[in-house]
Tab-separated table of C-alpha atoms and ligand atoms in Angstrom:
chain	number	residue	atom	x	y	z
A	207	THR	CA	2.128	-9.027	261.384
A	208	TRP	CA	2.595	-10.582	257.919
A	209	ASP	CA	3.385	-14.130	256.940
A	210	VAL	CA	5.715	-14.045	253.941
A	211	VAL	CA	5.929	-17.317	252.063
A	212	LEU	CA	9.440	-18.029	250.700
A	213	PRO	CA	10.796	-21.115	248.997
A	214	GLU	CA	12.566	-21.968	252.276
A	215	GLY	CA	9.295	-21.658	254.223
A	216	ALA	CA	7.115	-18.967	255.754
A	217	VAL	CA	8.408	-16.200	257.994
A	218	THR	CA	6.359	-13.926	260.220
A	219	VAL	CA	7.415	-10.266	260.149
A	220	ASP	CA	6.225	-6.975	261.577
A	221	ALA	CA	6.248	-5.143	258.222
A	222	VAL	CA	6.840	-5.807	254.579
A	223	VAL	CA	8.536	-3.432	252.141
A	224	ALA	CA	7.718	-4.606	248.554
A	225	THR	CA	10.373	-3.450	246.058
A	226	VAL	CA	8.886	-5.239	243.073
A	227	PRO	CA	7.348	-3.347	240.088
A	228	SER	CA	3.825	-2.158	240.737
A	229	PRO	CA	2.067	-4.739	238.469
A	230	VAL	CA	3.840	-7.496	240.387
A	231	LEU	CA	2.567	-6.199	243.740
A	232	LEU	CA	-0.942	-6.341	242.255
A	233	ARG	CA	-0.447	-9.974	241.492
A	234	LEU	CA	1.266	-10.857	244.760
A	235	VAL	CA	-1.089	-9.290	247.262
A	236	ALA	CA	-4.844	-9.845	247.646
A	237	GLY	CA	-7.007	-7.365	249.457
A	238	LEU	CA	-5.375	-4.091	248.498
A	239	PRO	CA	-7.851	-1.174	248.607
A	240	GLU	CA	-9.561	-0.645	245.253
A	241	SER	CA	-8.247	2.926	244.909
A	242	TYR	CA	-4.710	1.655	245.423
A	243	ARG	CA	-5.197	-1.144	242.962
A	244	THR	CA	-6.396	1.400	240.402
A	245	LYS	CA	-3.225	3.429	240.881
A	246	LEU	CA	-0.996	0.386	240.556
A	247	SER	CA	-2.695	-0.795	237.399
A	248	GLY	CA	-2.522	2.676	235.811
A	249	LEU	CA	1.270	2.662	235.722
A	250	THR	CA	3.007	1.630	232.503
A	251	TYR	CA	6.557	0.600	231.874
A	252	GLU	CA	8.945	0.314	228.976
A	253	ALA	CA	10.747	-3.053	228.715
A	254	ALA	CA	14.486	-3.537	228.116
A	255	ALA	CA	16.999	-6.119	227.008
A	256	VAL	CA	20.661	-6.099	227.864
A	257	ALA	CA	23.108	-8.368	226.140
A	258	LEU	CA	26.413	-8.811	227.913
A	259	LEU	CA	29.371	-10.017	225.923
A	260	GLN	CA	32.649	-11.348	227.323
A	261	LEU	CA	35.284	-10.532	224.640
A	262	SER	CA	38.873	-11.624	224.268
A	263	GLN	CA	39.824	-8.098	223.169
A	264	PRO	CA	38.298	-4.588	223.363
A	265	LEU	CA	35.495	-3.631	221.005
A	266	SER	CA	36.521	0.057	221.142
A	267	ASP	CA	38.181	2.508	223.495
A	268	ILE	CA	34.869	4.164	224.452
A	269	TYR	CA	33.259	3.520	227.797
A	270	TRP	CA	29.701	4.742	227.139
A	271	LEU	CA	28.334	5.179	223.613
A	272	ASN	CA	24.710	6.331	223.203
A	273	ILE	CA	23.331	5.405	219.780
A	274	ALA	CA	20.567	7.326	218.052
A	275	ASP	CA	20.963	5.655	214.653
A	276	PRO	CA	17.708	3.675	214.076
A	277	GLU	CA	19.547	1.248	211.823
A	278	LEU	CA	21.373	-0.178	214.761
A	279	PRO	CA	19.433	-2.670	216.925
A	280	PHE	CA	20.739	-1.351	220.254
A	281	THR	CA	20.675	2.131	221.741
A	282	GLY	CA	23.741	1.963	223.966
A	283	ILE	CA	27.079	0.223	224.032
A	284	ILE	CA	28.724	0.296	227.454
A	285	GLU	CA	32.202	-1.192	227.508
A	286	HIS	CA	32.679	-1.674	231.197
A	287	THR	CA	36.318	-2.588	230.896
A	288	ASN	CA	37.046	0.818	229.438
A	289	PHE	CA	35.999	2.160	232.876
A	290	MET	CA	37.295	-0.587	235.131
A	291	SER	CA	40.546	-2.268	234.182
A	292	PRO	CA	40.321	-5.625	232.375
A	293	GLY	CA	42.904	-6.624	234.925
A	294	ASP	CA	40.072	-6.805	237.428
A	295	TYR	CA	38.406	-9.374	235.226
A	296	ASP	CA	41.176	-11.778	234.444
A	297	GLY	CA	42.030	-9.772	231.301
A	298	LYS	CA	38.518	-10.216	229.807
A	299	HIS	CA	36.586	-7.412	228.181
A	300	PHE	CA	32.884	-6.873	228.984
A	301	VAL	CA	30.515	-4.998	226.739
A	302	TYR	CA	26.779	-4.321	227.426
A	303	LEU	CA	24.405	-3.766	224.546
A	304	SER	CA	21.277	-2.154	225.792
A	305	ARG	CA	17.893	-1.415	224.306
A	306	TYR	CA	14.577	-0.233	225.655
A	307	MET	CA	11.449	-1.302	223.773
A	308	GLU	CA	7.769	-1.941	223.879
A	309	PRO	CA	7.070	-5.369	225.424
A	310	ASP	CA	5.563	-6.698	222.190
A	311	HIS	CA	8.816	-6.003	220.335
A	312	PRO	CA	10.280	-9.285	218.935
A	313	TYR	CA	13.579	-8.676	220.755
A	314	PHE	CA	11.759	-9.036	224.054
A	315	SER	CA	10.653	-12.540	223.418
A	316	MET	CA	12.956	-14.050	220.741
A	317	PRO	CA	15.344	-16.828	221.874
A	318	GLU	CA	18.432	-15.395	223.505
A	319	ALA	CA	20.852	-16.876	220.965
A	320	ASP	CA	18.840	-15.300	218.115
A	321	LEU	CA	19.095	-11.928	219.750
A	322	ILE	CA	22.884	-12.289	219.945
A	323	GLU	CA	22.982	-13.311	216.281
A	324	GLU	CA	20.887	-10.253	215.396
A	325	TYR	CA	23.308	-7.991	217.175
A	326	ILE	CA	26.644	-9.406	216.010
A	327	PRO	CA	26.808	-7.948	212.435
A	328	TYR	CA	26.228	-4.461	213.824
A	329	LEU	CA	29.298	-4.579	216.109
A	330	ARG	CA	31.403	-4.201	212.938
A	331	ARG	CA	29.818	-0.801	212.517
A	332	ILE	CA	31.550	0.162	215.719
A	333	ASN	CA	34.817	-1.645	215.004
A	334	PRO	CA	35.211	-2.943	211.414
A	335	SER	CA	37.758	-5.511	212.519
A	336	PHE	CA	35.410	-7.035	215.106
A	337	ASP	CA	35.209	-10.816	214.683
A	338	ARG	CA	32.566	-13.082	216.293
A	339	GLY	CA	35.450	-15.327	217.437
A	340	TRP	CA	36.188	-12.584	220.058
A	341	ILE	CA	33.030	-13.565	221.890
A	342	GLU	CA	33.928	-15.989	224.629
A	343	ARG	CA	30.628	-15.949	226.524
A	344	TRP	CA	27.421	-14.080	226.429
A	345	TRP	CA	24.321	-13.470	228.496
A	346	VAL	CA	20.923	-11.915	227.821
A	347	PHE	CA	18.909	-10.214	230.523
A	348	ARG	CA	15.377	-8.869	229.925
A	349	GLU	CA	13.166	-6.860	232.202
A	350	ARG	CA	9.515	-6.068	231.594
A	351	ALA	CA	9.283	-3.104	234.002
A	352	ALA	CA	12.551	-1.452	233.083
A	353	GLN	CA	11.494	2.206	232.823
A	354	PRO	CA	8.347	3.774	234.228
A	355	ILE	CA	6.620	5.883	231.584
A	356	VAL	CA	5.835	9.362	232.849
A	357	THR	CA	2.446	10.475	231.555
A	358	ARG	CA	0.494	13.730	232.038
A	359	ASP	CA	-0.361	14.521	235.686
A	360	TYR	CA	1.944	11.660	236.641
A	361	SER	CA	2.603	13.122	240.057
A	362	GLU	CA	-1.031	12.531	240.966
A	363	GLN	CA	-0.869	8.895	239.894
A	364	ILE	CA	2.086	7.861	241.974
A	365	PRO	CA	1.030	5.240	244.536
A	366	ASP	CA	1.819	6.092	248.148
A	367	HIS	CA	4.467	4.065	250.002
A	368	ARG	CA	1.770	3.050	252.466
A	369	THR	CA	-0.390	0.625	250.502
A	370	GLY	CA	-3.529	0.880	252.643
A	371	LEU	CA	-2.902	-2.556	254.201
A	372	PRO	CA	-1.334	-2.203	257.604
A	373	ASN	CA	2.479	-2.440	257.618
A	374	LEU	CA	2.727	-3.200	253.876
A	375	TYR	CA	4.783	-0.707	251.976
A	376	LEU	CA	5.742	-0.147	248.346
A	377	ALA	CA	9.112	1.261	247.213
A	378	ASN	CA	9.888	1.055	243.541
A	379	THR	CA	11.056	3.061	240.531
A	380	SER	CA	7.589	4.427	239.802
A	381	GLN	CA	7.886	6.582	242.917
A	382	ILE	CA	11.138	8.332	241.982
A	383	TYR	CA	9.485	11.111	239.991
A	384	PRO	CA	10.394	13.905	239.291
A	385	GLU	CA	13.811	12.214	239.083
A	386	ASP	CA	14.455	9.535	236.513
A	387	ARG	CA	15.124	6.142	237.967
A	388	GLY	CA	18.686	5.304	238.956
A	389	THR	CA	20.479	3.478	241.671
A	390	ASN	CA	21.188	6.709	243.695
A	391	TYR	CA	17.427	7.335	243.962
A	392	SER	CA	16.772	3.775	244.966
A	393	VAL	CA	19.205	4.142	247.839
A	394	ARG	CA	17.463	7.404	248.810
A	395	LEU	CA	14.116	5.651	248.574
A	396	GLY	CA	15.373	2.835	250.783
A	397	ASN	CA	16.437	5.331	253.466
A	398	ARG	CA	13.048	7.090	253.318
A	399	ILE	CA	11.143	3.888	253.575
A	400	ALA	CA	13.265	2.726	256.544
A	401	GLU	CA	12.401	5.987	258.353
A	402	LEU	CA	8.717	5.650	257.494
A	403	VAL	CA	8.485	2.041	258.692
A	404	THR	CA	10.429	2.806	261.853
A	405	ALA	CA	8.103	5.728	262.621
A	406	ASP	CA	4.982	3.692	261.940
A	407	LEU	CA	6.004	0.722	264.043
A	408	GLY	CA	7.041	2.955	266.888
A	409	PRO	CA	9.544	2.119	269.643
A	410	GLY	CA	10.074	-1.540	270.530
B	48	LIG	C1	19.038	-1.187	230.972
B	48	LIG	C2	19.178	-0.422	232.244
B	48	LIG	C3	20.255	0.390	232.457
B	48	LIG	C4	20.329	1.084	233.622
B	48	LIG	N1	21.469	1.859	233.822
B	48	LIG	C5	21.582	2.589	234.945
B	48	LIG	C6	22.768	3.358	235.219
B	48	LIG	O1	23.680	3.380	234.371
B	48	LIG	N2	22.847	4.021	236.361
B	48	LIG	C7	21.862	3.996	237.299
B	48	LIG	O2	22.000	4.613	238.352
B	48	LIG	N3	20.750	3.263	237.111
B	48	LIG	C8	20.571	2.536	235.947
B	48	LIG	N4	19.436	1.825	235.739
B	48	LIG	C9	18.377	1.939	236.699
B	48	LIG	C10	18.593	1.049	237.925
B	48	LIG	O3	18.950	-0.241	237.512
B	48	LIG	C11	17.272	0.994	238.726
B	48	LIG	O4	16.891	2.326	239.012
B	48	LIG	C12	17.474	0.232	240.043
B	48	LIG	O5	17.963	-1.075	239.834
B	48	LIG	C13	16.115	0.175	240.733
B	48	LIG	O6	16.293	-0.552	241.943
B	48	LIG	P1	15.079	-1.212	242.625
B	48	LIG	O7	15.604	-1.977	243.783
B	48	LIG	O8	13.955	-0.233	242.812
B	48	LIG	O9	14.516	-2.240	241.480
B	48	LIG	P2	15.231	-3.538	240.855
B	48	LIG	O10	16.701	-3.448	240.969
B	48	LIG	O11	14.582	-3.703	239.525
B	48	LIG	O12	14.713	-4.672	241.840
B	48	LIG	C14	13.419	-5.212	241.763
B	48	LIG	C15	13.540	-6.662	242.058
B	48	LIG	O13	12.290	-7.299	242.135
B	48	LIG	C16	12.451	-8.628	241.724
B	48	LIG	N5	11.170	-9.204	241.416
B	48	LIG	C17	10.355	-8.970	240.320
B	48	LIG	N6	9.270	-9.701	240.362
B	48	LIG	C18	9.376	-10.439	241.491
B	48	LIG	C19	8.511	-11.429	242.109
B	48	LIG	N7	7.351	-11.843	241.538
B	48	LIG	N8	8.908	-12.004	243.275
B	48	LIG	C20	10.077	-11.596	243.824
B	48	LIG	N9	10.909	-10.718	243.288
B	48	LIG	C21	10.572	-10.146	242.158
B	48	LIG	C22	13.386	-8.480	240.474
B	48	LIG	O14	13.962	-9.672	240.235
B	48	LIG	C23	14.377	-7.423	241.025
B	48	LIG	O15	15.494	-8.026	241.621
B	48	LIG	C24	19.323	1.046	234.527
B	48	LIG	C25	18.201	0.261	234.365
B	48	LIG	C26	18.116	-0.473	233.222
B	48	LIG	C27	16.916	-1.336	232.997
């Protein structure tokens, strides 16, 4: 059994499925076999920032706009309320501005408000009549392990779901290969892990 320490207290469980990024598992768990630690520490990830804007009116009529123009500071504009009705959101319009980057990029660490300020002028490139007064609320989310980087012979570097410690499993985006990560594959992974754990624990 494992004792998992949570803010609410410790719980004793038969098995643990860790769904954190691989470097986080390295930090969380002592005693992993050296060969497994080597695999975990060999994985690298691209970071990402997503700014979410709540607007009083639409930015454009496009749902998903990929951007390859290096002059723009974001690489995707996803206007969610061009897919789902603003009526579902009290008439508000929601726009995601996404960007993947190296973790040492200034956008990954600059204050959130500065990042929004950086982005605002470029929204007029999408809609020249855009006005900052349209922004009612905003949020910034950043993730260090946003996208596993697939390197040569990657398939040989993927850590097993079984970590080498009894009844401790790993299920994360680094193990989706040859697919790219996506929520569909996370659900598939969840089902696979559930079968694996059930088989390992046996009846009862
Ligand atoms: C910008 C962006 C856009 C995306 N767009 C799409 C899309 O359009 N369609 C699609 O299908 N997929 C998309 N994805 C991919 C999708 O989000 C992932 O594939 C999916 O969320 C992975 O699920 P997961 O449960 O493996 O990991 P996550 O959802 O990342 O869950 C990992 C969890 O671990 C937690 N965690 C981290 N460290 C610790 C710690 N020390 N202790 C406790 N918990 C911790 C994190 O907070 C997080 O909740 C996108 C991803 C990004 C970054």
